[in-house]
XYZ file of C-alpha atoms in Angstrom:
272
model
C 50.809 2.444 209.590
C 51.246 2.461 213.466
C 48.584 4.429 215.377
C 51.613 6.422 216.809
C 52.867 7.616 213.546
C 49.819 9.125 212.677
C 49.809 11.922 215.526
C 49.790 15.665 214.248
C 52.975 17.296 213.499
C 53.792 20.264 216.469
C 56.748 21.839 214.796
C 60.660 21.230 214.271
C 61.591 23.828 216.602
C 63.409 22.915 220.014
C 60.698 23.469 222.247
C 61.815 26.216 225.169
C 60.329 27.175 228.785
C 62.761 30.242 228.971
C 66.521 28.987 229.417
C 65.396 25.533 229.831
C 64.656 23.409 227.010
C 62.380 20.408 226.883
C 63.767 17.063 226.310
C 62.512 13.581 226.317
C 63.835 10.482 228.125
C 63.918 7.425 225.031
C 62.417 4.951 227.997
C 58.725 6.775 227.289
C 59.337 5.065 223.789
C 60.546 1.511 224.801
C 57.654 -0.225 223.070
C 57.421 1.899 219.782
C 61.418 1.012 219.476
C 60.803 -2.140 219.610
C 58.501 -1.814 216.409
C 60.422 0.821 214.560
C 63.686 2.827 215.521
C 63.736 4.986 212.590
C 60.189 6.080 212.838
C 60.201 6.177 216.300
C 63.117 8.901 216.297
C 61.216 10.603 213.602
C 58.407 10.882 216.082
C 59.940 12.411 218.827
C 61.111 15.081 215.665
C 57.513 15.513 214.929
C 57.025 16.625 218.273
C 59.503 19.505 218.253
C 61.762 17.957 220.358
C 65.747 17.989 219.645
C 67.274 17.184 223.085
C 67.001 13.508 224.557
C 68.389 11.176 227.133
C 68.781 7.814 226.081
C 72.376 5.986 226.569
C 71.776 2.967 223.892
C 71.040 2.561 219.890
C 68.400 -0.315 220.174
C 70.224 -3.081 218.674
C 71.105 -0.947 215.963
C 74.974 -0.115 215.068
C 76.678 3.408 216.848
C 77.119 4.588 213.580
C 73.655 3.726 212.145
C 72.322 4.997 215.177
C 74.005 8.814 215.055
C 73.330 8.844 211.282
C 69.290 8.274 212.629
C 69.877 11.104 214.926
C 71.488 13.287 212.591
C 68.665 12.897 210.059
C 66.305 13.995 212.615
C 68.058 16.832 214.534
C 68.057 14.548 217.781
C 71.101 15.459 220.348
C 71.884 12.758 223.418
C 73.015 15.292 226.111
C 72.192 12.617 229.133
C 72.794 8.946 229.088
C 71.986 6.544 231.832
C 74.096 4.396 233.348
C 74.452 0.831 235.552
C 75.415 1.374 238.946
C 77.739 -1.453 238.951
C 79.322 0.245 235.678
C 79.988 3.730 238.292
C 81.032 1.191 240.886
C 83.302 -1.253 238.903
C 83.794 0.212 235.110
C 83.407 3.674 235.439
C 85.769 4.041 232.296
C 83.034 2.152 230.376
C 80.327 4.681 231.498
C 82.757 7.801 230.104
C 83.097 5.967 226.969
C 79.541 5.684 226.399
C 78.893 9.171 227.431
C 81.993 10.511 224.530
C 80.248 8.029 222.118
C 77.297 9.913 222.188
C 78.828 13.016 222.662
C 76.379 13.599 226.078
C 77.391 15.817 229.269
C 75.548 14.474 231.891
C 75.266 10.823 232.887
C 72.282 9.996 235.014
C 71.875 6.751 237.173
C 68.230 5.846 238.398
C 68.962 3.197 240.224
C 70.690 1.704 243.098
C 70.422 -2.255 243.534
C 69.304 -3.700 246.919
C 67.892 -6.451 248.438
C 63.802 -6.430 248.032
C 62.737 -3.597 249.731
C 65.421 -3.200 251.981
C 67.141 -0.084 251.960
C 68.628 1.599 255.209
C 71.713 3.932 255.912
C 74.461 1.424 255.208
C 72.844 1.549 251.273
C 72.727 5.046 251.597
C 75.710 5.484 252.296
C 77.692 3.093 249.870
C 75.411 4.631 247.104
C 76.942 7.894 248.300
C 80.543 6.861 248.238
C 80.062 5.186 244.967
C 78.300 8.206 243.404
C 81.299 10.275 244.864
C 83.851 8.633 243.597
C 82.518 7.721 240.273
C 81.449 11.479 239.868
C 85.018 12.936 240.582
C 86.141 10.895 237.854
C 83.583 12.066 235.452
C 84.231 15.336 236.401
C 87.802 14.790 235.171
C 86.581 14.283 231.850
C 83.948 16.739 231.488
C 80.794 15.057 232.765
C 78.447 15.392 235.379
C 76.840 12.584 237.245
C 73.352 12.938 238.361
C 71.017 10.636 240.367
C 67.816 9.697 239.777
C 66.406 9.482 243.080
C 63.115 6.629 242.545
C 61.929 6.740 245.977
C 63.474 4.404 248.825
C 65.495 7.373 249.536
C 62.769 9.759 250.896
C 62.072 7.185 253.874
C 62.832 9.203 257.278
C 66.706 9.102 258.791
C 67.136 11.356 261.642
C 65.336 14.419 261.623
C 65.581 13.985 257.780
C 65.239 11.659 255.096
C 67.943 9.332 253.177
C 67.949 11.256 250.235
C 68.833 14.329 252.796
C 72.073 12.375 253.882
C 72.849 11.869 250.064
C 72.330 15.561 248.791
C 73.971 17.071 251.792
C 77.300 14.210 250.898
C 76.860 14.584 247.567
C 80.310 16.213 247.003
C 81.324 15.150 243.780
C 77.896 14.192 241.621
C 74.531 15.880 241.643
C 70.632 15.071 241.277
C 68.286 14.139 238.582
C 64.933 15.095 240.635
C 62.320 12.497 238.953
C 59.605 15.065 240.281
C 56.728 11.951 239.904
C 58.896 9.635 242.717
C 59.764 12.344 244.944
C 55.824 12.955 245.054
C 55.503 9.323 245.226
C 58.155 8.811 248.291
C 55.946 11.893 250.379
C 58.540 14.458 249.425
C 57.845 18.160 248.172
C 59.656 18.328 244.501
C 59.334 22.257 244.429
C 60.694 22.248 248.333
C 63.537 20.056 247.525
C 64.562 22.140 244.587
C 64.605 25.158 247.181
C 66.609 23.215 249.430
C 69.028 22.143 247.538
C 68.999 24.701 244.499
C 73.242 24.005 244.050
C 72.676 19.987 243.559
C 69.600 19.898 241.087
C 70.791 19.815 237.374
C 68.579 18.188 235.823
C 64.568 17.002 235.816
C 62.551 14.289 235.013
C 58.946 15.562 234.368
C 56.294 12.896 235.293
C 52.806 13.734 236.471
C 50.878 11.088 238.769
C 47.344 10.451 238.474
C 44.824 11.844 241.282
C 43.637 9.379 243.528
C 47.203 7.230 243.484
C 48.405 6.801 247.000
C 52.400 7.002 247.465
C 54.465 4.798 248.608
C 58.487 4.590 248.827
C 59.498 1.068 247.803
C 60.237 2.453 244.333
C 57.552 0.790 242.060
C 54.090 1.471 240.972
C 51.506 1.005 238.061
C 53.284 2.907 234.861
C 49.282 3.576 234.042
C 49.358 5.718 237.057
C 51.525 8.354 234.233
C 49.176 11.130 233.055
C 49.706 14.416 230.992
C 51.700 16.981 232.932
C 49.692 19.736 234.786
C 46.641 17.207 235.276
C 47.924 14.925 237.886
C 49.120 15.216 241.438
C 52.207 16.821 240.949
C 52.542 20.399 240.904
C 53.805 20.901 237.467
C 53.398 24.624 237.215
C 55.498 25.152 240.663
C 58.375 23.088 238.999
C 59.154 24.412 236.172
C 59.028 27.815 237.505
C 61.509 27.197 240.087
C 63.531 25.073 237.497
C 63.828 28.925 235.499
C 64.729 30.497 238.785
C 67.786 27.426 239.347
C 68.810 27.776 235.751
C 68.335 24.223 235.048
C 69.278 23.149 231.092
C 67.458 20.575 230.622
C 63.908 18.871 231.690
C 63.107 15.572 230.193
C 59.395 14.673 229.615
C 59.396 10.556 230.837
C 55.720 9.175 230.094
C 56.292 5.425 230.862
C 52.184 4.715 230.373
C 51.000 2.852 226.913
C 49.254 6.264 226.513
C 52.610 8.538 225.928
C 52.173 8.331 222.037
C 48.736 10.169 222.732
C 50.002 12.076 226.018
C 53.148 13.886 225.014
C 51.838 15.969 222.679
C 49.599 17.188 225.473
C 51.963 17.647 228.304
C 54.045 19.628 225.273
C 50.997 21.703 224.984
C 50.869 22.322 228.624
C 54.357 23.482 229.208
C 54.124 25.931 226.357
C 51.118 27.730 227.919
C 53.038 27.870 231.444
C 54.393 31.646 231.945
């Protein structure tokens, strides 16, 4: 049996920080999928979790799929999506979100040209993510972006991603609090700032020692358990109870997240 299914059992219960409840993002998982999408969803059971944002069934059939979820008390309430779908076929991206019966739809990124990214991408990502949100909105969806770090580069007085949340009329933010860090932004002052446009939260934790940068990519190894990296965990999630936030999604992307989850779980619990 796989190394990962042999991992303690934490409970069945949906694990809770107050009002918000703890959910994982399926990309942490990529690799076990690939192995085993059954056990892999009974897994992320095992762990306590019941809340998840995924967006695809891993070459397995809809139906199969939510039968899989079903068994294992697993609810989709955020699916990602292209941004040419929310630029070209947003009627695709509502479709996918009714499929899996989800409420938000997240988009983490915004194609550009190498590491090019200025105020003319800025600003089409803003119409885009306008206009595409207004529809959702129409059916009962919010849109939230992932920001992934290009966007904290300076503009102004400001930053890009201050242009985008203060234009952001019709779709919100998914704060990825590991690439704020990583763009030289404050996740805990940015949640301040713009308490109205946060809905939901990726938490990510990035190793001491890593310096930041804000093209957007880095080592995934550079993922460790929440509360002993550079990110201030703690600060977070208390200021995600004072927002109200729903949901926070746990996103490990290291070959360690079979092994880590279970320890970031732990550390969230023991947060007052």
């Amino acid at each position: 049996m796989k190394k990962y299914l042999t991992l303690l059992v934490i409970g069945c219960l949906a694990i809770t920080t107050n009002a918000q409840e703890v959910g994982l993002q399926l990309y942490s998982l990529r690799n076990q999928f690939k192995d085993d999408v059954p056990r892999t969803l009974k897994l992320i059971n095992s762990w306590g979790i019941s809340k998840i944002e995924g967006g695809g069934t891993y070459g397995m059939p809809m139906e199969d799929f939510q039968k899989l979820m079903k068994d294992n008390g697993l609810q989709v309430v955020s699916v990602g999506s292209d941004f040419n779908d929310l630029e070209n076929n947003v009627e695709k991206v509502i479709q996918n979100a009714k499929d899996f019966g989800a409420k938000y739809v997240m988009c983490a990124w915004v194609p550009h040209d190498g590491n090019n990214w200025g105020l003319e991408e800025t600003i089409h990502a803003t119409d885009i993510f306008n206009s595409a949100g207004k529809r959702l909105k129409e059916e009962g969806l919010t849109l939230a972006y992932h920001a992934h770090g290009y966007e904290f580069r300076p503009y102004e007085e400001a930053t890009f991603f201050d242009y985008m949340a203060k234009n952001a009329t019709d779709f919100t933010f998914e704060l990825d609090v590991y690439w704020a860090k990583h763009g030289g932004a404050d996740p805990v002052a940015l949640m301040k700032k713009y308490p109205g446009k946060m809905t939901l939260l990726h938490l990510k934790d990035m190793e001491h020692g890593v310096k930041g940068n804000n093209t957007g990519h880095e080592d995934v190894e550079t993922n460790v358990v929440l509360g002993t990296g550079q990110v201030d965990i703690a600060g977070v999630v208390a200021e995600a109870k004072k927002l109200g936030l729903e949901y926070m999604f746990i996103e490990d992307e290291s070959s360690r997240v079979v092994e880590q989850v279970p320890e970031s779980l732990e550390y969230l619990k023991s947060l007052k």
